[in-house]
Amino acid sequence: MIDLTLAEVASATGGTLHLDGTDASPQTVVSGTVTTDSREIGHGDVFFAKRGEFDDGHRFAPSAAEQGAALLVVEHPLDLAVPQIVVADTVDALGALATEVVRRVRSHGRLKVVGVTGSNGKTTTKNLLRAILQGHGATVASRKSFNNEVGGPITALELTDDTEFLVAEMGASAVGEIARLVKMAHPDVGIVLKVGLAHAGEFGGIEQTVLAKSEMVTGLAAHEVAILNADDPRVSSMAERTAARVVWFGLGERADVRATDLVVHARGTEFTITVPDGPARTSAVARVHFGVLGEHHVMNALAATAAALELGVPLADIVDALERVTLAERWRMQLMGGRDDITIINDAYNASPDSMSAALKTLAQVRAPGTRTIAVLGEMSELGEFSGDEHDRIGLLAVRLGISQLVVVGQGARRLHITAINEGSWAGESAFVETADEAFDLVVSSVRPGDTVLVKSSNAAGLRLLGDRLGEWFA
């Protein structure tokens, strides 16, 4: 975090400073890492005692103090000899402090902010942008999937006076949450990747999802840029909701930044990228050897390219950065294994109907002639009323793609298994198990040399660790 006095932090958060029993004064400066996790606290850091659904961060404040916290932000005074700021709500205070830090860095620096949202692809696009931008200036980007009302501010609070680029992943499970993050960081460039059924159960339907995702661009001004998916009608409709200049990305002719001539293989995707070049809007073209597995990740690369171009990065530098990225993020289309030519694709960090479909299509595309494909699938969570139909659809897709073997894990995904059987009249091609351990035993006992195994589920299903286990077993 940038240098701030205790008085300035109290003012920014609307809190009351308590210094009893300490040697600090209102002018004492803090500049350490800001966190809500007491396990991450080091000397000079700032701890926000957040109340959670199952626990209360105030219980861990003594541990934070012992580990050297310079400041505790709390909702009631604690009997600890550490400077404390008492606020009404620590999450609101965290966002308020982040808003002030972004404002200060903007006011005396060259900071540009890119916001990224969408039902799928946020983390991949954010990571690609970080890889591109860090060669052109000090860059801060969300760690892991820090994209909510806590992770967003914590990311923004990593800014320093020298930061030139902030790439802020912005997620939501309800209308108004992205608007809150946009108000905090106010992007110069706002990206909307896709609107699908991810979290549709929480949003209350697809139209509410569209409304929530459009919050990325509705507040942008005419001198700012909205980067929109030309191939997704729900996203392209957002052009009518923004005053910003729109830049389109996609696979069709409408797109300003587009990909053609895609070739998908087991080590990534090759494509030709075409982008606007100069004030005359002529085109520049390059061939990209993109090492991130899955054709669907090409759209994320196009979105990142469009944003980087708007920030002044030359196309050649963008292509070079894209070609150096081989993994979007752990547990996202992560290639593992290798023994006996057995490939494990661990894509079990999260799953929606769109990402599940894309992963299955990739599995079918990368299979070598004469080899088999095995899909180990768990539940797609947070779909609400759409859950049954969408699990049916994935079961049908697996059959129609000719996946050699399905292993369906957990009661939440069982309908997928039943649908696959009904569609294909299979004799054992789809197996249902209750646990990840059973799935591991089944795969290990049935896999053959040359097989490609996909592990895919929502985070809540916990299959990412199964993917790791299989990857290590077949390493």
Coordinates of C-alpha atoms in Angstrom, one line a residue:
M1 CA 0.0 0.0 0.0
I2 CA 1.1 3.6 -0.5
D3 CA 2.3 5.5 2.6
L4 CA -0.7 6.8 4.6
T5 CA -0.8 8.2 8.1
L6 CA -3.1 6.6 10.6
A7 CA -5.2 9.8 10.5
E8 CA -5.5 9.5 6.7
V9 CA -6.6 5.9 7.0
A10 CA -9.2 6.8 9.6
S11 CA -10.5 9.6 7.4
A12 CA -10.7 7.4 4.3
T13 CA -12.6 4.7 6.1
G14 CA -14.8 7.0 8.2
G15 CA -13.5 5.4 11.4
T16 CA -12.4 6.5 14.8
L17 CA -8.7 6.1 15.7
H18 CA -7.8 4.5 19.0
L19 CA -4.2 4.7 20.2
D20 CA -4.5 3.7 23.9
G21 CA -1.5 1.7 25.1
T22 CA 0.6 2.3 21.9
D23 CA 3.5 4.6 21.0
A24 CA 1.8 5.6 17.8
S25 CA 0.4 9.0 16.9
P26 CA -2.1 10.1 14.2
Q27 CA 0.8 11.0 12.0
T28 CA 2.4 7.5 12.2
V29 CA 2.7 6.1 8.7
V30 CA 1.6 2.7 7.6
S31 CA 2.4 1.2 4.2
G32 CA 2.3 -2.6 4.7
T33 CA 0.2 -5.2 3.0
V34 CA -3.5 -5.1 3.7
T35 CA -5.3 -8.4 4.3
T36 CA -8.3 -10.0 6.0
D37 CA -6.3 -13.2 6.6
S38 CA -4.3 -13.1 9.9
R39 CA -2.1 -16.0 8.6
E40 CA -0.7 -13.6 6.0
I41 CA 0.2 -10.8 8.4
G42 CA 3.8 -9.7 8.7
H43 CA 5.5 -6.8 10.5
G44 CA 4.0 -3.5 9.5
D45 CA 0.9 -4.9 7.8
V46 CA -2.7 -3.9 8.2
F47 CA -5.4 -6.3 9.3
F48 CA -9.1 -5.9 8.6
A49 CA -11.2 -8.0 11.0
K50 CA -13.9 -9.1 8.6
R51 CA -17.0 -10.9 9.8
G52 CA -17.7 -14.0 7.7
E53 CA -20.6 -16.4 7.3
F54 CA -19.0 -19.0 9.6
D55 CA -16.4 -17.0 11.6
D56 CA -15.4 -13.6 12.8
G57 CA -12.1 -12.0 12.0
H58 CA -12.0 -10.3 15.3
R59 CA -11.2 -13.6 16.9
F60 CA -7.9 -13.6 14.9
A61 CA -6.9 -10.0 15.7
P62 CA -4.7 -11.1 18.7
S63 CA -2.8 -13.4 16.3
A64 CA -2.4 -10.5 13.8
A65 CA -1.1 -8.3 16.6
E66 CA 1.4 -10.9 17.7
Q67 CA 2.7 -11.2 14.1
G68 CA 3.5 -7.5 13.9
A69 CA 0.4 -5.8 12.5
A70 CA 0.8 -2.1 12.5
L71 CA -2.9 -1.4 12.4
L72 CA -6.2 -3.2 13.1
V73 CA -9.4 -2.1 11.4
V74 CA -12.2 -3.4 13.6
E75 CA -15.9 -3.0 14.3
H76 CA -15.4 -2.6 18.1
P77 CA -12.4 -1.8 20.2
L78 CA -10.2 -4.7 21.2
D79 CA -8.0 -4.9 24.3
L80 CA -4.8 -5.0 22.3
A81 CA -1.8 -2.6 22.4
V82 CA -2.0 -2.0 18.6
P83 CA -3.4 1.1 16.8
Q84 CA -7.0 0.4 15.9
I85 CA -9.5 2.1 13.7
V86 CA -13.1 1.4 14.7
V87 CA -15.6 1.4 11.7
A88 CA -19.2 0.5 11.2
D89 CA -18.4 -2.3 8.7
T90 CA -15.0 -3.5 7.9
V91 CA -15.8 -4.6 4.3
D92 CA -17.3 -1.2 3.5
A93 CA -14.2 0.4 5.1
L94 CA -11.9 -1.8 3.0
G95 CA -13.6 -0.6 -0.2
A96 CA -13.5 3.0 0.9
L97 CA -9.7 2.8 1.6
A98 CA -9.1 1.2 -1.8
T99 CA -11.1 3.9 -3.5
E100 CA -9.0 6.6 -1.8
V101 CA -5.7 4.8 -2.7
V102 CA -6.7 4.5 -6.4
R103 CA -7.7 8.2 -6.4
R104 CA -4.3 9.3 -5.0
V105 CA -2.2 7.1 -7.3
R106 CA -4.2 8.4 -10.3
S107 CA -3.8 12.0 -9.2
H108 CA 0.0 12.0 -9.4
G109 CA 0.9 9.1 -11.7
R110 CA 0.2 7.4 -15.0
L111 CA -2.1 4.8 -13.6
K112 CA -4.5 3.1 -16.1
V113 CA -7.1 0.7 -14.9
V114 CA -8.5 -2.3 -16.8
G115 CA -11.7 -4.0 -15.5
V116 CA -12.5 -7.5 -16.6
T117 CA -15.8 -9.3 -16.1
G118 CA -17.9 -12.0 -17.7
S119 CA -19.4 -15.4 -16.8
N120 CA -16.2 -17.2 -17.9
G121 CA -12.6 -16.3 -18.6
K122 CA -12.0 -13.5 -16.2
T123 CA -9.0 -15.0 -14.5
T124 CA -7.4 -16.1 -17.8
T125 CA -7.9 -12.7 -19.4
K126 CA -6.5 -11.0 -16.3
N127 CA -3.4 -13.2 -16.3
L128 CA -2.8 -12.6 -20.0
L129 CA -3.1 -8.9 -19.6
R130 CA -0.7 -9.0 -16.7
A131 CA 1.8 -10.9 -18.9
I132 CA 1.4 -8.4 -21.6
L133 CA 1.5 -5.2 -19.6
Q134 CA 4.2 -6.0 -17.1
G135 CA 6.8 -5.5 -19.9
H136 CA 5.6 -1.9 -20.3
G137 CA 5.2 -0.7 -16.8
A138 CA 4.7 -1.6 -13.1
T139 CA 1.6 -3.8 -13.1
V140 CA -0.8 -4.9 -10.3
A141 CA -3.3 -7.6 -11.1
S142 CA -5.7 -9.6 -8.9
R143 CA -4.1 -12.6 -7.2
K144 CA -5.9 -15.9 -7.9
S145 CA -9.6 -15.0 -8.3
F146 CA -9.6 -12.0 -6.0
N147 CA -12.7 -10.4 -7.7
N148 CA -15.3 -9.7 -5.1
E149 CA -16.0 -7.0 -2.5
V150 CA -13.0 -8.2 -0.5
G151 CA -10.5 -9.4 -3.1
G152 CA -11.1 -6.4 -5.4
P153 CA -10.1 -3.8 -2.7
I154 CA -7.2 -5.9 -1.5
T155 CA -5.8 -6.0 -5.0
A156 CA -6.2 -2.2 -5.4
L157 CA -4.4 -1.7 -2.1
E158 CA -1.3 -3.3 -3.6
L159 CA -0.8 -0.1 -5.7
T160 CA 2.3 1.9 -5.2
D161 CA 3.1 5.4 -6.4
D162 CA 4.9 3.9 -9.4
T163 CA 2.1 1.6 -10.6
E164 CA 1.2 2.2 -14.2
F165 CA -1.4 -0.5 -14.8
L166 CA -4.1 -2.1 -12.5
V167 CA -5.9 -5.1 -13.9
A168 CA -8.9 -5.7 -11.8
E169 CA -11.0 -8.9 -12.2
M170 CA -14.6 -8.1 -11.2
G171 CA -17.0 -10.9 -10.3
A172 CA -20.5 -10.8 -8.9
S173 CA -23.3 -13.0 -7.7
A174 CA -25.9 -10.2 -7.6
V175 CA -26.8 -7.0 -9.3
G176 CA -24.9 -4.0 -7.9
E177 CA -21.7 -5.9 -6.9
I178 CA -19.8 -5.0 -10.1
A179 CA -21.0 -1.5 -9.9
R180 CA -19.5 -1.3 -6.4
L181 CA -16.1 -2.4 -7.7
V182 CA -16.3 -0.1 -10.7
K183 CA -17.0 2.8 -8.4
M184 CA -13.9 1.9 -6.4
A185 CA -11.4 1.5 -9.3
H186 CA -13.2 3.2 -12.2
P187 CA -11.7 1.5 -15.2
D188 CA -10.3 3.4 -18.2
V189 CA -10.9 0.2 -20.2
G190 CA -13.8 -2.1 -19.3
I191 CA -14.0 -5.7 -20.7
V192 CA -17.1 -7.9 -20.8
L193 CA -16.2 -11.4 -22.0
K194 CA -19.3 -13.5 -22.0
V195 CA -22.7 -13.8 -20.4
G196 CA -23.7 -17.3 -19.6
L197 CA -25.4 -19.3 -16.9
A198 CA -22.6 -19.3 -14.4
H199 CA -24.1 -18.2 -11.0
A200 CA -27.5 -17.7 -12.8
G201 CA -29.2 -19.3 -9.8
E202 CA -27.8 -16.6 -7.5
F203 CA -28.6 -13.8 -9.9
G204 CA -32.2 -14.9 -10.4
G205 CA -32.1 -15.5 -14.1
I206 CA -30.1 -14.7 -17.3
E207 CA -31.6 -11.2 -17.7
Q208 CA -30.4 -10.3 -14.2
T209 CA -27.0 -11.7 -15.1
V210 CA -26.9 -9.4 -18.2
L211 CA -27.8 -6.4 -16.1
A212 CA -25.1 -7.2 -13.5
K213 CA -22.3 -7.7 -16.1
S214 CA -23.3 -4.5 -18.0
E215 CA -22.4 -2.5 -14.9
M216 CA -18.8 -2.8 -16.1
V217 CA -19.5 -0.4 -19.0
T218 CA -22.6 1.6 -18.1
G219 CA -20.6 4.1 -16.0
L220 CA -17.8 4.6 -18.5
A221 CA -17.4 8.1 -20.1
A222 CA -17.0 8.9 -23.7
H223 CA -13.2 9.1 -23.6
E224 CA -13.0 5.6 -22.1
V225 CA -13.2 2.3 -23.8
A226 CA -15.7 -0.7 -23.6
I227 CA -14.3 -3.9 -25.0
L228 CA -17.2 -6.2 -25.9
N229 CA -17.6 -9.7 -27.3
A230 CA -19.0 -9.3 -30.8
D231 CA -20.0 -13.0 -30.9
D232 CA -22.2 -12.9 -27.8
P233 CA -25.6 -11.1 -28.4
R234 CA -26.0 -10.5 -24.7
V235 CA -22.7 -8.8 -24.5
S236 CA -23.0 -6.9 -27.8
S237 CA -26.3 -5.4 -26.6
M238 CA -24.3 -3.6 -23.9
A239 CA -23.0 -1.2 -26.6
E240 CA -26.4 0.6 -26.2
R241 CA -25.8 1.0 -22.5
T242 CA -22.5 2.8 -22.6
A243 CA -21.2 6.2 -23.6
A244 CA -17.7 4.8 -24.1
R245 CA -16.1 4.0 -27.4
V246 CA -16.7 0.4 -28.2
V247 CA -14.0 -2.0 -29.4
W248 CA -15.2 -5.4 -30.6
F249 CA -13.4 -8.7 -30.3
G250 CA -14.4 -12.1 -31.6
L251 CA -14.2 -14.6 -34.5
G252 CA -16.6 -12.9 -36.9
E253 CA -16.1 -10.1 -39.4
R254 CA -17.7 -7.6 -37.1
A255 CA -14.9 -7.8 -34.7
D256 CA -12.1 -5.1 -34.7
V257 CA -9.8 -7.6 -33.0
R258 CA -10.5 -11.1 -34.5
A259 CA -9.0 -14.5 -34.8
T260 CA -9.2 -16.7 -37.9
D261 CA -7.7 -19.9 -39.2
L262 CA -7.7 -21.7 -35.8
V263 CA -5.8 -24.9 -35.4
V264 CA -6.3 -26.7 -32.1
H265 CA -3.9 -29.4 -30.8
A266 CA -2.8 -30.9 -27.5
R267 CA -0.3 -28.1 -26.8
G268 CA -2.4 -25.1 -27.5
T269 CA -4.1 -23.3 -30.4
E270 CA -2.6 -21.5 -33.4
F271 CA -4.6 -18.6 -34.9
T272 CA -4.2 -15.6 -37.1
I273 CA -5.0 -12.3 -35.3
T274 CA -6.1 -9.2 -37.2
V275 CA -6.2 -5.8 -35.4
P276 CA -6.8 -2.2 -36.4
D277 CA -3.6 -0.4 -37.2
G278 CA -3.3 3.4 -37.0
P279 CA -5.7 6.3 -37.4
A280 CA -6.7 5.1 -40.9
R281 CA -8.0 1.9 -39.3
T282 CA -6.0 -0.3 -41.7
S283 CA -5.3 -3.8 -40.4
A284 CA -2.2 -5.5 -38.9
V285 CA -2.0 -9.3 -39.0
A286 CA 0.1 -11.8 -37.0
R287 CA 0.2 -15.6 -36.5
V288 CA 0.0 -16.6 -32.9
H289 CA 1.2 -19.9 -31.4
F290 CA -0.9 -19.8 -28.2
G291 CA 0.2 -22.3 -25.6
V292 CA -2.9 -22.2 -23.4
L293 CA -5.0 -25.3 -24.1
G294 CA -8.5 -24.9 -25.4
E295 CA -10.0 -23.0 -28.4
H296 CA -12.2 -21.1 -26.0
H297 CA -9.2 -19.4 -24.5
V298 CA -8.6 -17.7 -27.9
M299 CA -11.5 -15.3 -27.0
N300 CA -9.7 -14.4 -23.8
A301 CA -6.5 -13.7 -25.7
L302 CA -8.4 -11.4 -28.1
A303 CA -10.0 -9.5 -25.3
A304 CA -6.6 -9.0 -23.7
T305 CA -5.1 -8.0 -27.0
A306 CA -7.8 -5.4 -27.5
A307 CA -7.2 -3.9 -24.1
A308 CA -3.4 -3.8 -24.5
L309 CA -3.7 -2.1 -27.9
E310 CA -5.8 0.6 -26.3
L311 CA -3.1 1.1 -23.7
G312 CA -0.4 1.6 -26.4
V313 CA 1.3 -1.8 -26.4
P314 CA 2.5 -2.8 -29.9
L315 CA 1.0 -5.9 -31.5
A316 CA 4.4 -7.6 -31.8
D317 CA 4.9 -7.2 -28.0
I318 CA 1.4 -8.6 -27.4
V319 CA 2.0 -11.6 -29.6
D320 CA 5.4 -12.3 -27.9
A321 CA 3.7 -12.2 -24.4
L322 CA 0.8 -14.4 -25.5
E323 CA 3.2 -17.0 -26.9
R324 CA 5.2 -17.1 -23.6
V325 CA 2.1 -18.0 -21.5
T326 CA 1.5 -21.7 -21.3
L327 CA -0.9 -22.0 -18.4
A328 CA -3.7 -19.6 -17.7
E329 CA -3.9 -20.5 -14.0
R330 CA -3.5 -23.6 -11.9
W331 CA -6.5 -26.0 -12.3
R332 CA -7.5 -24.3 -15.5
M333 CA -6.9 -26.6 -18.5
Q334 CA -3.7 -27.6 -16.8
L335 CA -1.8 -30.3 -18.7
M336 CA -0.4 -33.0 -16.4
G337 CA 0.7 -36.6 -16.6
G338 CA 2.9 -37.9 -19.4
R339 CA 3.7 -41.5 -18.4
D340 CA 2.7 -43.9 -21.2
D341 CA 1.5 -40.9 -23.2
I342 CA -1.4 -40.5 -20.8
T343 CA -2.4 -36.9 -20.6
I344 CA -4.4 -35.4 -17.6
I345 CA -6.2 -32.1 -18.2
N346 CA -7.1 -30.6 -14.8
D347 CA -9.8 -28.0 -15.4
A348 CA -11.6 -28.4 -12.1
Y349 CA -11.2 -25.0 -10.6
N350 CA -14.7 -24.1 -11.6
A351 CA -17.4 -25.0 -14.1
S352 CA -20.4 -23.5 -15.8
P353 CA -22.4 -24.9 -18.7
D354 CA -20.3 -22.8 -21.2
S355 CA -16.9 -23.8 -19.7
M356 CA -18.0 -27.4 -19.3
S357 CA -19.0 -27.6 -23.0
A358 CA -15.8 -25.9 -24.1
A359 CA -13.6 -28.3 -22.1
L360 CA -15.4 -31.3 -23.5
K361 CA -15.0 -30.0 -27.0
T362 CA -11.3 -29.5 -26.4
L363 CA -11.0 -33.0 -25.1
A364 CA -12.6 -34.3 -28.3
Q365 CA -10.4 -32.1 -30.5
V366 CA -7.0 -33.0 -29.0
R367 CA -7.4 -36.8 -29.0
A368 CA -4.8 -38.5 -31.1
P369 CA -6.1 -41.0 -33.7
G370 CA -6.7 -44.4 -32.2
T371 CA -6.7 -43.2 -28.6
R372 CA -9.5 -42.8 -26.0
T373 CA -10.9 -39.8 -24.1
I374 CA -12.1 -40.0 -20.5
A375 CA -14.1 -37.2 -18.9
V376 CA -14.3 -37.1 -15.1
L377 CA -17.1 -34.7 -14.4
G378 CA -18.6 -33.3 -11.2
E379 CA -21.4 -30.9 -10.4
M380 CA -21.9 -27.5 -12.0
S381 CA -23.1 -25.5 -9.0
E382 CA -25.0 -22.3 -8.5
L383 CA -27.3 -22.9 -11.5
G384 CA -30.6 -22.8 -9.5
E385 CA -33.6 -23.7 -11.6
F386 CA -31.4 -24.3 -14.7
S387 CA -29.3 -27.1 -13.0
G388 CA -31.2 -30.1 -14.2
D389 CA -31.6 -29.0 -17.8
E390 CA -27.9 -28.0 -18.0
H391 CA -26.6 -31.2 -16.6
D392 CA -28.8 -33.0 -19.1
R393 CA -27.3 -30.9 -21.9
I394 CA -23.7 -31.8 -20.9
G395 CA -24.6 -35.5 -20.7
L396 CA -26.0 -35.3 -24.3
L397 CA -22.9 -33.4 -25.5
A398 CA -20.5 -35.9 -24.1
V399 CA -22.3 -38.7 -26.0
R400 CA -22.5 -36.7 -29.3
L401 CA -18.8 -35.8 -29.1
G402 CA -18.0 -39.5 -28.8
I403 CA -16.2 -39.3 -25.4
S404 CA -15.0 -42.8 -24.8
Q405 CA -15.7 -43.0 -21.1
L406 CA -17.6 -40.8 -18.6
V407 CA -16.9 -40.9 -14.9
V408 CA -19.6 -38.8 -13.1
V409 CA -18.8 -37.9 -9.5
G410 CA -21.3 -37.0 -6.8
Q411 CA -25.0 -36.8 -6.4
G412 CA -25.1 -33.2 -7.7
A413 CA -24.0 -34.5 -11.1
R414 CA -25.9 -37.8 -11.2
R415 CA -28.5 -36.5 -13.7
L416 CA -25.7 -36.0 -16.2
H417 CA -24.8 -39.7 -15.9
I418 CA -28.5 -40.8 -16.3
T419 CA -28.9 -38.6 -19.4
A420 CA -25.8 -39.9 -21.0
I421 CA -27.0 -43.5 -20.6
N422 CA -30.4 -42.6 -21.9
E423 CA -29.0 -40.9 -24.9
G424 CA -26.4 -43.4 -25.9
S425 CA -27.8 -46.7 -24.5
W426 CA -24.2 -47.2 -23.3
A427 CA -23.0 -50.4 -21.7
G428 CA -20.7 -49.1 -19.1
E429 CA -19.4 -46.1 -21.1
S430 CA -20.8 -43.9 -18.3
A431 CA -20.0 -44.8 -14.7
F432 CA -21.3 -43.0 -11.6
V433 CA -19.4 -42.9 -8.3
E434 CA -20.0 -41.0 -5.1
T435 CA -16.5 -39.8 -4.2
A436 CA -13.3 -38.5 -5.7
D437 CA -11.5 -41.5 -4.2
E438 CA -13.7 -43.9 -6.1
A439 CA -13.2 -41.9 -9.3
F440 CA -9.4 -42.1 -8.8
D441 CA -9.5 -45.9 -8.4
L442 CA -11.8 -46.3 -11.4
V443 CA -9.6 -44.1 -13.7
V444 CA -6.4 -45.7 -12.6
S445 CA -7.8 -49.2 -13.2
S446 CA -9.2 -48.5 -16.6
V447 CA -6.9 -46.0 -18.3
R448 CA -4.8 -47.1 -21.2
P449 CA -1.6 -45.8 -22.8
G450 CA -2.3 -42.8 -25.0
D451 CA -5.6 -41.9 -23.2
T452 CA -6.5 -38.2 -22.5
V453 CA -8.3 -37.6 -19.3
L454 CA -10.3 -34.4 -18.5
V455 CA -11.2 -33.6 -14.9
K456 CA -13.9 -30.8 -14.7
S457 CA -16.3 -29.6 -12.0
S458 CA -17.3 -26.6 -10.0
N459 CA -14.9 -25.6 -7.2
A460 CA -17.4 -26.8 -4.6
A461 CA -17.2 -30.4 -6.0
G462 CA -13.5 -30.5 -5.0
L463 CA -12.3 -32.4 -8.1
R464 CA -9.3 -30.1 -8.7
L465 CA -7.4 -32.2 -6.1
L466 CA -8.4 -35.4 -7.9
G467 CA -6.9 -33.9 -11.0
D468 CA -3.7 -33.2 -9.2
R469 CA -3.6 -36.7 -7.8
L470 CA -4.1 -38.2 -11.2
G471 CA -1.5 -35.9 -12.7
E472 CA 1.0 -37.0 -10.1
W473 CA 0.1 -40.7 -10.5
F474 CA 0.7 -40.6 -14.2
A475 CA 3.7 -38.2 -14.2

